[in-house]
Each structure stands twice: as structure tokens, then as C-alpha cells.
mmCIF file of C-alpha atoms in Angstrom:
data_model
loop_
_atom_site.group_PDB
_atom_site.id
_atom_site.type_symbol
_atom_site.label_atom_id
_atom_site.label_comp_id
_atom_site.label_asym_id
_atom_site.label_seq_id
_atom_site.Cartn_x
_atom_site.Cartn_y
_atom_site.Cartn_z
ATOM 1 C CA UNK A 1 69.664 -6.023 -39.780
ATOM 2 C CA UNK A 2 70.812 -6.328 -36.318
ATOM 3 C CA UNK A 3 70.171 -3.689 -33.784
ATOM 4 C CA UNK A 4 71.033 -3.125 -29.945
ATOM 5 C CA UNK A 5 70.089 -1.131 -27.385
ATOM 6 C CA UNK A 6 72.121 0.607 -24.893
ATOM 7 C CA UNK A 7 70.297 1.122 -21.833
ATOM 8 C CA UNK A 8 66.665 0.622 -20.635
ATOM 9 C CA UNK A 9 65.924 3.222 -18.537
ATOM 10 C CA UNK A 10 62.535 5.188 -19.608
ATOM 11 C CA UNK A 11 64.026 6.497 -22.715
ATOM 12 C CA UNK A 12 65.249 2.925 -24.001
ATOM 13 C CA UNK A 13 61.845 1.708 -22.524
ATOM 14 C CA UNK A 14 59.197 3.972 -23.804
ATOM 15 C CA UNK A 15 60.660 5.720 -26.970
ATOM 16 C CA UNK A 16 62.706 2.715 -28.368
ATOM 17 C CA UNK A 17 61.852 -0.673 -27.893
ATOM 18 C CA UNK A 18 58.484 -0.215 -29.009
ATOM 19 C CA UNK A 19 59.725 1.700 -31.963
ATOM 20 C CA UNK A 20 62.433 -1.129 -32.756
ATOM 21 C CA UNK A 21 60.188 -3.802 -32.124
ATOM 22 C CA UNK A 22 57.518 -2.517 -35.133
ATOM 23 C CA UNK A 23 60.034 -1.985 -37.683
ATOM 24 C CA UNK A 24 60.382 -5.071 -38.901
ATOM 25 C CA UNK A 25 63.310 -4.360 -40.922
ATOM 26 C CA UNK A 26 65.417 -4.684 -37.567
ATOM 27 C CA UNK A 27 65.901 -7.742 -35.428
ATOM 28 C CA UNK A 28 66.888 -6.642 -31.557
ATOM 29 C CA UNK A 29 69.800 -8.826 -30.550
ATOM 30 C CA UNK A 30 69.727 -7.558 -27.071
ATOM 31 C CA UNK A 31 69.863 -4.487 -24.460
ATOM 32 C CA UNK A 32 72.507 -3.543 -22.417
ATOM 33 C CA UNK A 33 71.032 -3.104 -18.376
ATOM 34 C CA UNK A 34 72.774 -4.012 -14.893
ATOM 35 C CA UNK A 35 69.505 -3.846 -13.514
ATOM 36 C CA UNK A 36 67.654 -6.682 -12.279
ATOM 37 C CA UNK A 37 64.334 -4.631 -12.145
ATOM 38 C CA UNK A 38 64.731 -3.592 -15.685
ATOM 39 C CA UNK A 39 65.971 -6.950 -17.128
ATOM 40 C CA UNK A 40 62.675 -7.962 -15.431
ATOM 41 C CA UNK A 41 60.754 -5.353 -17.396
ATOM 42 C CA UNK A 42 62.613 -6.187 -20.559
ATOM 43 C CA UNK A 43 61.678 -10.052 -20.475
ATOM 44 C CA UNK A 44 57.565 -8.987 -19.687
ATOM 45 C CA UNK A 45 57.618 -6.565 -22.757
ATOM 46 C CA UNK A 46 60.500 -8.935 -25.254
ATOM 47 C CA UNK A 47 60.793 -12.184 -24.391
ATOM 48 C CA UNK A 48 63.752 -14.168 -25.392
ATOM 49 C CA UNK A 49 65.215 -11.168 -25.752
ATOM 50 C CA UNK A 50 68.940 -11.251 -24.115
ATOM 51 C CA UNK A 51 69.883 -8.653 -21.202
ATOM 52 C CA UNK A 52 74.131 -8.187 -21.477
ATOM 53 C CA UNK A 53 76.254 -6.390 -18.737
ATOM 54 C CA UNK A 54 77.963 -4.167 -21.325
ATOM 55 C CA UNK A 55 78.364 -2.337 -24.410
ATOM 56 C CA UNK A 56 81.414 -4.702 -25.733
ATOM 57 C CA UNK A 57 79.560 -8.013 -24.719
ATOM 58 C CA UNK A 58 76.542 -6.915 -26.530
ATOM 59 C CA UNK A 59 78.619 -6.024 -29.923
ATOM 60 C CA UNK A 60 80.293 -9.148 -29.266
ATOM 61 C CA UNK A 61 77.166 -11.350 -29.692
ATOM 62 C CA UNK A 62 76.585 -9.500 -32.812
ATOM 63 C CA UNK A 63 75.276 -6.139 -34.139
ATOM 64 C CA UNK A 64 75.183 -4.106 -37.235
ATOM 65 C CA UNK A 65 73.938 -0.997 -34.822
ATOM 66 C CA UNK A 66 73.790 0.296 -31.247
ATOM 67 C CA UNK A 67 71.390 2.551 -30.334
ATOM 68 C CA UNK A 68 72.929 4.653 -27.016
ATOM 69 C CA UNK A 69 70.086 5.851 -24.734
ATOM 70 C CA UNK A 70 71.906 6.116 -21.497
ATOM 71 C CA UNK A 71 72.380 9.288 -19.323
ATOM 72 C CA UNK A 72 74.089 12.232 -21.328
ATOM 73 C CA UNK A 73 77.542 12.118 -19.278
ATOM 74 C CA UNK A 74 77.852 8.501 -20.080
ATOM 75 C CA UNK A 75 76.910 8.964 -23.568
ATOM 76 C CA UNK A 76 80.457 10.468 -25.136
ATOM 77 C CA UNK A 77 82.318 7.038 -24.082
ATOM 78 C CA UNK A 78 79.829 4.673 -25.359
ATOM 79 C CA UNK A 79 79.120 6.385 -28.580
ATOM 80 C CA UNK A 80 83.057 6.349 -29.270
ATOM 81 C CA UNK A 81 83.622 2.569 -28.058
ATOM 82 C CA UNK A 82 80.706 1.668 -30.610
ATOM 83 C CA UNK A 83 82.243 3.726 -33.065
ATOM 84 C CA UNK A 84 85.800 2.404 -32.781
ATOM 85 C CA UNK A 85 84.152 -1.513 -32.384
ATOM 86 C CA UNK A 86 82.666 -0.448 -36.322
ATOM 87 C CA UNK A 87 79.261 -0.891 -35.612
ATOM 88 C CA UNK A 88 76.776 2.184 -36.738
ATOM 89 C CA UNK A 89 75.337 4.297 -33.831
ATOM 90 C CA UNK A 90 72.253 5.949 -32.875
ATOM 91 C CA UNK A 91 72.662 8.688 -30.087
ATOM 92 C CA UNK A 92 69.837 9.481 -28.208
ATOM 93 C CA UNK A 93 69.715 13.414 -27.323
ATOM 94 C CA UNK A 94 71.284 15.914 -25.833
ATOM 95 C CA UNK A 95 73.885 15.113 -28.831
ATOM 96 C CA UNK A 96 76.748 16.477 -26.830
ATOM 97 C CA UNK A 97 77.327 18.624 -23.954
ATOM 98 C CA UNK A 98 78.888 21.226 -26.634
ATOM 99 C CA UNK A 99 79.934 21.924 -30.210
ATOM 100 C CA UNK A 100 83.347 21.098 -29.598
ATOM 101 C CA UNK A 101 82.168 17.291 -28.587
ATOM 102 C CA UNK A 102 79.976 16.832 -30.966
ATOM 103 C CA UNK A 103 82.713 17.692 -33.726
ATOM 104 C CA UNK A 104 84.793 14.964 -31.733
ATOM 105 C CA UNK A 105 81.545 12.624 -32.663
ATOM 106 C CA UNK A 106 81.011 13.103 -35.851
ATOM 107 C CA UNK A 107 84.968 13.112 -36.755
ATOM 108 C CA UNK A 108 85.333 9.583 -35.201
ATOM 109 C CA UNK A 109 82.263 8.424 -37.026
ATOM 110 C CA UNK A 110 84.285 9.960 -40.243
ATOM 111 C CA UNK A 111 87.278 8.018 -39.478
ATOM 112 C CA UNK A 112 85.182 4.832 -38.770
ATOM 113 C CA UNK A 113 83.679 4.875 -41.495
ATOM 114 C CA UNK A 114 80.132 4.435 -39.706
ATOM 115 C CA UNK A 115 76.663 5.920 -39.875
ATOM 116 C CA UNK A 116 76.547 8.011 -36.569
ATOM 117 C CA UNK A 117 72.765 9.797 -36.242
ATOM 118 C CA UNK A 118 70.616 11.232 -33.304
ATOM 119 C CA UNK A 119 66.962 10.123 -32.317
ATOM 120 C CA UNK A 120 65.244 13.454 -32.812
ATOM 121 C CA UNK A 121 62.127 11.632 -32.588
ATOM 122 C CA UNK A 122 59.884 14.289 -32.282
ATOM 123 C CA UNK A 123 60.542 15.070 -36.524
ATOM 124 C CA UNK A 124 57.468 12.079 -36.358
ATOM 125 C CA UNK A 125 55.569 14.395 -33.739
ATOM 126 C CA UNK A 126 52.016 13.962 -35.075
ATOM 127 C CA UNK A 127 51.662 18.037 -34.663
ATOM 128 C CA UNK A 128 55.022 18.877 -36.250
ATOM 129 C CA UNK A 129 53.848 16.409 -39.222
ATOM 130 C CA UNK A 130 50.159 18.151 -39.508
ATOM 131 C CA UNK A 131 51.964 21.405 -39.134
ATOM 132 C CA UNK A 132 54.327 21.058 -42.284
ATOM 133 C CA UNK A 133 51.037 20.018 -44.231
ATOM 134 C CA UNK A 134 49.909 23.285 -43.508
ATOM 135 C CA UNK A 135 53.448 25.279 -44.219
ATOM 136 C CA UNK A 136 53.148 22.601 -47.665
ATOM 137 C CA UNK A 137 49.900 24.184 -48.709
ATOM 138 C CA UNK A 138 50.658 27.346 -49.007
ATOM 139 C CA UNK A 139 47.423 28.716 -47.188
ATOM 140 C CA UNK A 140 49.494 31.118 -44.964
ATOM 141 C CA UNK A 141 51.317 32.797 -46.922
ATOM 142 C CA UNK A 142 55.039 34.495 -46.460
ATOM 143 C CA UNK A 143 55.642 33.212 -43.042
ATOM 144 C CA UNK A 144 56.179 35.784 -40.513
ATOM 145 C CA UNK A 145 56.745 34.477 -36.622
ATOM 146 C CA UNK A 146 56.329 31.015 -34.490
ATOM 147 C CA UNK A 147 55.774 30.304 -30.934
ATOM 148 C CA UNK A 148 56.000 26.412 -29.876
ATOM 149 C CA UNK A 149 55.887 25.389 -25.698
ATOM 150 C CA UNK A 150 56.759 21.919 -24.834
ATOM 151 C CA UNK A 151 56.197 21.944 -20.669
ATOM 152 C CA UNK A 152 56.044 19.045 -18.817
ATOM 153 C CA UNK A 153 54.840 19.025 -15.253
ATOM 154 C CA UNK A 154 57.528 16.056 -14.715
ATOM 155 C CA UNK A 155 60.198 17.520 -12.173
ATOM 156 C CA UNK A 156 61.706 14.336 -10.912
ATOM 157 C CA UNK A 157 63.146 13.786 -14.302
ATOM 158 C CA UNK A 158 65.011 17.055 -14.527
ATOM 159 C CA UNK A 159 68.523 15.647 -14.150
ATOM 160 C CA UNK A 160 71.068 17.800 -12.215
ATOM 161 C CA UNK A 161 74.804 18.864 -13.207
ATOM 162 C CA UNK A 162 75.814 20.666 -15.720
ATOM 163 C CA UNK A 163 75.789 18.023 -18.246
ATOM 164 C CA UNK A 164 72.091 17.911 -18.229
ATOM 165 C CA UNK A 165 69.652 20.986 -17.789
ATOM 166 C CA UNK A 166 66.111 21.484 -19.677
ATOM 167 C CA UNK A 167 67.870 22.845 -22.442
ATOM 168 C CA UNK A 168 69.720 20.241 -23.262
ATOM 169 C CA UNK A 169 66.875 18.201 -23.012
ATOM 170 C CA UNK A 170 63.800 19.364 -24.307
ATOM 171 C CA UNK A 171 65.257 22.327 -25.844
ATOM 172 C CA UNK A 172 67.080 19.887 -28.392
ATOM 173 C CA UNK A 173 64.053 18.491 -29.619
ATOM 174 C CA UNK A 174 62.027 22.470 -30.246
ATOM 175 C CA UNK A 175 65.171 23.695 -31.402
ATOM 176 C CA UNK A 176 65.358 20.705 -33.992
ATOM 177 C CA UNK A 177 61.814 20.923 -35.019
ATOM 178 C CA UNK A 178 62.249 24.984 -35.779
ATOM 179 C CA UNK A 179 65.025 24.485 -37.699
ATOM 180 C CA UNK A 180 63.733 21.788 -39.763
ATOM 181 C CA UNK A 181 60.457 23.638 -40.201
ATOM 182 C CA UNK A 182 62.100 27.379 -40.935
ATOM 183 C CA UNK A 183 65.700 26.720 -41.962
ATOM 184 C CA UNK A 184 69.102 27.586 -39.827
ATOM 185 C CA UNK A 185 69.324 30.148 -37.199
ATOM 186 C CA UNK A 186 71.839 33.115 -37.149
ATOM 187 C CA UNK A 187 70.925 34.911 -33.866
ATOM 188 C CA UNK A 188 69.692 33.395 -30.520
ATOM 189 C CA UNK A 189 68.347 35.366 -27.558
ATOM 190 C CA UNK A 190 68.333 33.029 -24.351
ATOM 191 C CA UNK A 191 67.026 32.889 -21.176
ATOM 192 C CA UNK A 192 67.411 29.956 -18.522
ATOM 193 C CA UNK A 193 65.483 29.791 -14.948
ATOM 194 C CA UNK A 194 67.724 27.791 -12.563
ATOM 195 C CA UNK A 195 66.809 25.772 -9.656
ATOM 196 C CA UNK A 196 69.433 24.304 -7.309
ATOM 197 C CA UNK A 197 72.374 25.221 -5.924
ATOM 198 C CA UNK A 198 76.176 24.219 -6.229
ATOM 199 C CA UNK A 199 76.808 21.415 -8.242
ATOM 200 C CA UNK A 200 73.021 20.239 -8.516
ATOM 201 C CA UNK A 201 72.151 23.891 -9.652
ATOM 202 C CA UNK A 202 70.223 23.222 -13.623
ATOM 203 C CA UNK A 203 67.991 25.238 -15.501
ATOM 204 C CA UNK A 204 64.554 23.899 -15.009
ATOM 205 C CA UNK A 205 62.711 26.363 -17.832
ATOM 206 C CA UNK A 206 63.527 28.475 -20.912
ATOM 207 C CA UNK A 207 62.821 30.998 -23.550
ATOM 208 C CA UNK A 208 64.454 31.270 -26.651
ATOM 209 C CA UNK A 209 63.970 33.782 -30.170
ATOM 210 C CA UNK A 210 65.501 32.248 -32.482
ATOM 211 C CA UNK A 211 65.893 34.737 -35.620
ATOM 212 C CA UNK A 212 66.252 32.069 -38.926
ATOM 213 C CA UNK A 213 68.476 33.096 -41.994
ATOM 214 C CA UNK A 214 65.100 33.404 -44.159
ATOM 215 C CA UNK A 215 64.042 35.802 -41.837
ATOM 216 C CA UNK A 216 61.261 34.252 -39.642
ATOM 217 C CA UNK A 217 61.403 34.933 -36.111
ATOM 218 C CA UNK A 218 60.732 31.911 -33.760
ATOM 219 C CA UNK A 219 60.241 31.776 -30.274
ATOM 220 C CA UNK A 220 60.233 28.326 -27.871
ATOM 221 C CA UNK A 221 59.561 27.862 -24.437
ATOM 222 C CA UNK A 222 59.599 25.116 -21.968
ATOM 223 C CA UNK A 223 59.579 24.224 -18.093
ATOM 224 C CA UNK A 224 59.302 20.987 -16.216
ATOM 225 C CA UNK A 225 59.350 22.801 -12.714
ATOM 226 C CA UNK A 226 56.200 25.000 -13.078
ATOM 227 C CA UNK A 227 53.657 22.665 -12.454
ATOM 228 C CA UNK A 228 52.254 22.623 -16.126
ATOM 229 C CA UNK A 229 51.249 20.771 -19.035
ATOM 230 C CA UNK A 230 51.023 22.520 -22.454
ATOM 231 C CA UNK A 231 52.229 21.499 -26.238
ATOM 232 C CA UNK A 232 51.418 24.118 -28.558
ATOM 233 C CA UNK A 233 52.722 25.175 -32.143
ATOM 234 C CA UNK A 234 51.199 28.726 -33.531
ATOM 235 C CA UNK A 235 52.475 30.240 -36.797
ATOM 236 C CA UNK A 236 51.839 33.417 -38.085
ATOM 237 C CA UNK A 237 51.799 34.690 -41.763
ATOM 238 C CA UNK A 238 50.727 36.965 -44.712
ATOM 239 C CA UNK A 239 47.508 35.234 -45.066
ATOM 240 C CA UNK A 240 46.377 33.861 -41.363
ATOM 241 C CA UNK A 241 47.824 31.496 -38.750
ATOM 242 C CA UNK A 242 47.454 28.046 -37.708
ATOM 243 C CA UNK A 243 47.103 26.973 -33.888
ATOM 244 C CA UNK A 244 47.870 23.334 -32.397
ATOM 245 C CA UNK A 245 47.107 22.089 -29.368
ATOM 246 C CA UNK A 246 48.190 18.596 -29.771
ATOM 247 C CA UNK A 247 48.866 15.819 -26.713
ATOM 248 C CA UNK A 248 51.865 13.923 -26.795
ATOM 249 C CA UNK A 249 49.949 11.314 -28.798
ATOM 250 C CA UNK A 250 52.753 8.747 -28.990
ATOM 251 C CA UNK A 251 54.219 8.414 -25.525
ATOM 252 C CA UNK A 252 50.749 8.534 -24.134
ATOM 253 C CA UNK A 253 49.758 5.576 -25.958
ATOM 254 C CA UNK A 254 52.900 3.549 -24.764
ATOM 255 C CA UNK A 255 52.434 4.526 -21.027
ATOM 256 C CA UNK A 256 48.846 3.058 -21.810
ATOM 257 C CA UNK A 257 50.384 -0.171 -22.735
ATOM 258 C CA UNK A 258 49.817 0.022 -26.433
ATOM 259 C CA UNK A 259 52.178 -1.200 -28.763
ATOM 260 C CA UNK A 260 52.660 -0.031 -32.031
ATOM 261 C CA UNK A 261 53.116 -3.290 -33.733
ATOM 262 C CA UNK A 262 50.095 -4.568 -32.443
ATOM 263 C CA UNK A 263 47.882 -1.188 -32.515
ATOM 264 C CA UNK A 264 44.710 -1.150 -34.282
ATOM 265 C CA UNK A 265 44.316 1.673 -36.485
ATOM 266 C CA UNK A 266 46.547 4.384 -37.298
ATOM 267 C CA UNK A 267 49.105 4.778 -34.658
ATOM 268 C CA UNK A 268 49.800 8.799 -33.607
ATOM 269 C CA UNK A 269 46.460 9.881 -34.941
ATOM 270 C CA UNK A 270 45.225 12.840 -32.158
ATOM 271 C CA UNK A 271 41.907 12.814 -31.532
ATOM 272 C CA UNK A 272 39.150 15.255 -33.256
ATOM 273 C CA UNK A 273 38.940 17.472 -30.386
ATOM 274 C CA UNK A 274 42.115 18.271 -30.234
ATOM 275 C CA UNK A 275 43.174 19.163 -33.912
ATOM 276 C CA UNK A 276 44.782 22.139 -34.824
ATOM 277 C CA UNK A 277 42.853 25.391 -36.401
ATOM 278 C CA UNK A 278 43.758 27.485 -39.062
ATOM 279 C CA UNK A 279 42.005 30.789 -39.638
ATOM 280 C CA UNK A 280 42.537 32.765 -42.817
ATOM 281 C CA UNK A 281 40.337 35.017 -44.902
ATOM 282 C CA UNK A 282 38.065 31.800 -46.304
ATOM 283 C CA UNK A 283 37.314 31.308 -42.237
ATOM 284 C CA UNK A 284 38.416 29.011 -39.819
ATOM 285 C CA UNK A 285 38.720 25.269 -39.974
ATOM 286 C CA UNK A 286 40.268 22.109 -38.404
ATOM 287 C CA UNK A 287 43.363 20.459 -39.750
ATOM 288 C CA UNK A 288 42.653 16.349 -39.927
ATOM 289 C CA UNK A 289 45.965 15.365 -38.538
ATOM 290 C CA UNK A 290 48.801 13.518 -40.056
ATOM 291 C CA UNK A 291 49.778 10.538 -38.050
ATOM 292 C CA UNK A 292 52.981 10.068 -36.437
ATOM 293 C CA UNK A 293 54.949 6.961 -35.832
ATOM 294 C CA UNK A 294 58.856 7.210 -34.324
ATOM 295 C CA UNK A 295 59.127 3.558 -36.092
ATOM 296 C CA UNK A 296 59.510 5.612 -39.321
ATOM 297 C CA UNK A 297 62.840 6.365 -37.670
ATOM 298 C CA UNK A 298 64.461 3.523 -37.896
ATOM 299 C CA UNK A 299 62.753 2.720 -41.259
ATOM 300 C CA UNK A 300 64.478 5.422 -42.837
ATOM 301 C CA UNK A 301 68.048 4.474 -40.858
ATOM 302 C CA UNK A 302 67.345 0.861 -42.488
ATOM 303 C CA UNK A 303 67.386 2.631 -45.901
ATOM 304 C CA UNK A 304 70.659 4.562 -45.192
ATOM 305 C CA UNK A 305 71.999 1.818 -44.593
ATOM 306 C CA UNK A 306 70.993 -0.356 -47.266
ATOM 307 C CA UNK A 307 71.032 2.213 -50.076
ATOM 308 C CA UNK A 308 73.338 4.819 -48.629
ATOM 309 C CA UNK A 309 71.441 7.426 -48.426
ATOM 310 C CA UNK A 310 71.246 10.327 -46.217
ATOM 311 C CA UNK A 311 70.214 8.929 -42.374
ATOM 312 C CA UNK A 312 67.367 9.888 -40.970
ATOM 313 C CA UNK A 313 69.220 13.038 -38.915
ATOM 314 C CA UNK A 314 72.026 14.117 -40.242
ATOM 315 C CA UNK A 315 75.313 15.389 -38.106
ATOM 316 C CA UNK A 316 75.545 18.780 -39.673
ATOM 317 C CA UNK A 317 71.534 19.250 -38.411
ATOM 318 C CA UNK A 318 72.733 18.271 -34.845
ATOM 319 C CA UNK A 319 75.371 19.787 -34.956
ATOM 320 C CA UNK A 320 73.873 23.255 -35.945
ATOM 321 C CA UNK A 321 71.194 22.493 -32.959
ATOM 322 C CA UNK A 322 73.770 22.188 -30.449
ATOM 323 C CA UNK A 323 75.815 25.431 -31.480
ATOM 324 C CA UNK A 324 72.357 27.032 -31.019
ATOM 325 C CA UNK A 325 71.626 25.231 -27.603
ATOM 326 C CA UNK A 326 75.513 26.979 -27.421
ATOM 327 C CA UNK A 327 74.632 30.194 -27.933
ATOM 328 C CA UNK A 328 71.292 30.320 -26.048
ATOM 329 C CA UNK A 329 73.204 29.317 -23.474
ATOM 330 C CA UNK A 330 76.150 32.358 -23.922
ATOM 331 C CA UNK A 331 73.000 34.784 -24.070
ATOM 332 C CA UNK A 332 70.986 33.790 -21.026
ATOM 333 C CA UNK A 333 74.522 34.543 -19.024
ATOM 334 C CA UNK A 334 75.585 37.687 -20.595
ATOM 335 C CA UNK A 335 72.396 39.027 -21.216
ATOM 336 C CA UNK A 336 73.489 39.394 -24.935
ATOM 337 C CA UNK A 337 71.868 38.411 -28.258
ATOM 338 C CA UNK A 338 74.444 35.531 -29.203
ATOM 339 C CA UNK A 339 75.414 35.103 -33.705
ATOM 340 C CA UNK A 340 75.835 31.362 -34.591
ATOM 341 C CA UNK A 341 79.057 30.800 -36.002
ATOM 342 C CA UNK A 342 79.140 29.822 -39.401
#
């Protein structure tokens, strides 16, 4: 099948082109840039590949899918255009700015009649995968409590406006990965550290409990103003916990110019010293990781697409994520423990 890509900034660069180009179930028929630097960048890492000047001109030369990795305030308008030219869609997160948009979303992709899904890549986190082993097996028990930090010393990329924001950003992907771990969340207690003033004023850091219908209590945090660098997943239960410590295997690897349809190996395999622990009454041991590859992404949207089964990410997933995102942000204002709305 025939894919696009909407923009090549790093996103488009680093978490889907390499992706795209190693499932070989998809053949990229080009990526929308205005940017002579970065249609010089696309023809070093896919030649032959063909730069277009737009969205229409790209579905024009012929795609079965778009995937939409441009900045979040452009990303409403393209995802609708793609929608309404009946071509399926891939939106890269933040979703939407708000519930009420992404209801707008997923009700054009209804009347469309087209596959509309989000790249919550970080479902093929190497950690999150090893971590669900260990949830799988049993060896913890009744879960009680998690606590997961994503920070990224990476301030320059903290986009201001009130479009964008860390919690929007990287607050999407914990917020996912809790709730596909421990189930939907009723309850939200926020809080948001802002830098900036006026209209450039964002939240650069936050804290969120999430309390989960099945009664687990989570807790995420994340900053990319505070100078930091720190992954970690720790889950509590009945019969011990389990600790990661994980780099961001994937990413890493592509900054280091590795490819994953040319890697060697097992792709998204952390290394031994780094595995996660998990101490219960038999003692304490590593976890041998499960590797992670985002390509599995776009395996799986091949399948939906072929078979018509469920996508990858479904809507009513996002769209439970963002009225979370929602409420955290309601409660970091008012100071107020915020209910998700059924």
C-alpha cells in the first residue's frame, strides 16, 4: 500500500521514515516539506523519493494513507483535508488541542468512511513491552500503585502557545501507556510548572495521579526545562515490585544513524546493564527485555486495513487520553481533583 508523509521536521525524520521505510508492507510515495534543507535531508536518507509542496499535490500523485506529523496547530486542517480527499490518516500526537476537537476528528473520519489513528509510538517502548511481560506473569500480584518519569533535558523543543505545552506532548504518550497498562481513568489530580510569559507562557513540567476504574493509583511525571534525563517505570503490588530504568533505546539508535531495516540484530533490545529488576519473596532478578520496534506500527495499520480489523490505536483510546490531558489540565488551575466524564 501507498503511504505519505506530511512533514519532515524531527518527528517525520526520526520516528517515521525509518519506521515506514522497514515495513515493507508500505511503499512511501513521497513527503510533504517546503524546505530546501530538509528535502536535502530526505534525498541523503530516501533517494528517489519525491519532496511535494503540499498535502493535495501529494494525494494527488497517489496515496492510500497520509501520515500528518506537522506542528499541532497545523494538524486539525490537514487531518480534515486528508480525510475529506478519502485517503486514511495517521495523526501524530498531541491528538487534539481538546475533547471537543478530537470528537470533530473522529466524526469526519466516521463520515469519510476512513481509518483515522494516532502514532502512540511509545505502545512499542522496549520498557513498556518488558513491563507488560511482567504484569502478564502474574509475579506481582494484585497491583497496587505506579510511578513512570519521562524527562528530557531538551528545552529548545518545548514549543510555546497554548496549543502546545509538555502535556500535550509528552504527557500524551505516559498517559497512553498507563491507560493501556491499568485500564481507564476516573479521577485526575494535575499539576503544571509554567515558564514564559504572555502568549509564549507553556507548561514546561508536570505531575499527574491518575486514579484507574480498577482501582490502581498511577502517578507520571515529566519536565524538559529541569536540566534532566530520567525514564523510569516502577510498579508496586501484593507480591513485590518491578523497577525499569530503560534508555530511549529506539530514538537513540536513529540519532546514531542506524536504520532499522538494515540493523543487525534485534532492533530495541536495551542493553544488560540497564534491564529492569523485579524483587519479590523468591529474591531479586533482572527482566531480559522484550524488544521494541515502532515499525510494528504500521504493520498492524497494514492489517486494519487489509482485514479490517481494529487499527493499531483506536479513537475511543485517544480520545479518553485527551479528556484526561483535559482534566489534568482543569485540576492544575483550580487546584481541584478533576472526574473524567463518561
Amino acid at each position: 500500500m501507498r503511504i505519505g508523509l506530511v512533514g519532515f521536521g524531527a518527528g517525520g525524520r526520526l520516528s517515521h521514515l525509518p519506521y515506514i521505510q522497514a515495513a515493507a508492507e508500505w511503499s512511501l510515495s513521497g513527503v510533504v516539506t517546503g524546505s530546501a534543507e530538509r528535502r536535502r535531508v530526505l534525498a541523503a536518507e530516501a533517494p528517489g523519493i519525491p519532496a511535494y509542496s503540499s498535502l493535495d499535490d501529494l494525494i494527488d500523485a497517489g496515496v492510500d494513507a497520509v501520515v500528518v506529523s506537522t506542528p499541532p496547530q497545523t494538524r486539525r486542517e490537514l487531518v480534515l483535508r486528508a480525510l475529506e480527499r478519502r485517503v486514511h490518516v495517521v495523526a501524530d500526537k498531541p491528538f487534539a488541542p481538546d475533547a471537543a476537537t478530537g470528537r470533530e476528528l473522529r466524526d469526519a473520519a466516521e463520515r469519510a468512511d476512513r481509518v483515522l489513528t494516532v502514532y502512540q509510538n511509545r505502545r512499542w517502548d522496549t520498557d513498556l513491552l518488558t513491563l507488560r511481560s511482567v504484569l502478564d506473569s502474574g509475579e506481582l500480584g494484585d497491583v497496587w500503585r505506579a510511578h513512570f518519569v519521562l524527562d528530557q533535558d531538551d528545552p529548545a523543543t518545548l514549543e510555546p502557545g497554548a496549543a502546545n505545552g509538555l502535556l500535550r506532548d509528552l504527557g500524551a504518550h505516559v498517559v497512553d501507556q498507563l491507560t493501556c497498562l491499568f485500564g481507564p481513568v476516573v479521577q485526575v489530580d494535575g499539576h503544571l510548572d509554567r515558564v514564559g510569559s504572555g502568549a509564549e507562557r507553556v507548561d514546561g513540567s508536570f505531575s499527574l495521579g491518575l486514579h484507574h476504574a480498577n482501582g490502581v493509583y498511577s502517578t507520571a511525571t515529566g519536565s524538559k526545562v529541569c536540566r534532566r534525563e530520567e525514564r523510569a517505570m516502577t510498579v508496586y503490588g501484593s507480591s513485590g515490585s518491578y523497577d525499569s530504568r530503560m534508555s530511549d533505546v529506539q530514538i537513540d539508535l536513529v540519532r546514531a544513524g542506524r536504520r532499522p531495516a538494515s540493523f543487525e540484530g534485534e532492533w530495541g533490545l536495551e542493553d544488560e546493564s540497564r534491564w529492569g529488576v523485579l524483587s519479590t519473596a523468591a529474591g531479586r532478578r533482572t527482566v531480559k527485555p522484550v524488544p521494541g520496534d515502532y515499525s510494528d506500527f504500521y504493520r498492524s495499520l497494514h492489517r486494519a486495513l487489509v482485514d479490517g480489523t481494529e487499527p493499531p490505536v483506536r479513537l475511543d483510546q485517544v480520545l479518553h487520553t485527551v479528556a484526561v490531558l483535559d482534566a489534568a489540565r482543569e485540576s492544575a488551575d483550580t487546584g481541584r481533583r478533576v472526574a473524567i466524564s463518561s
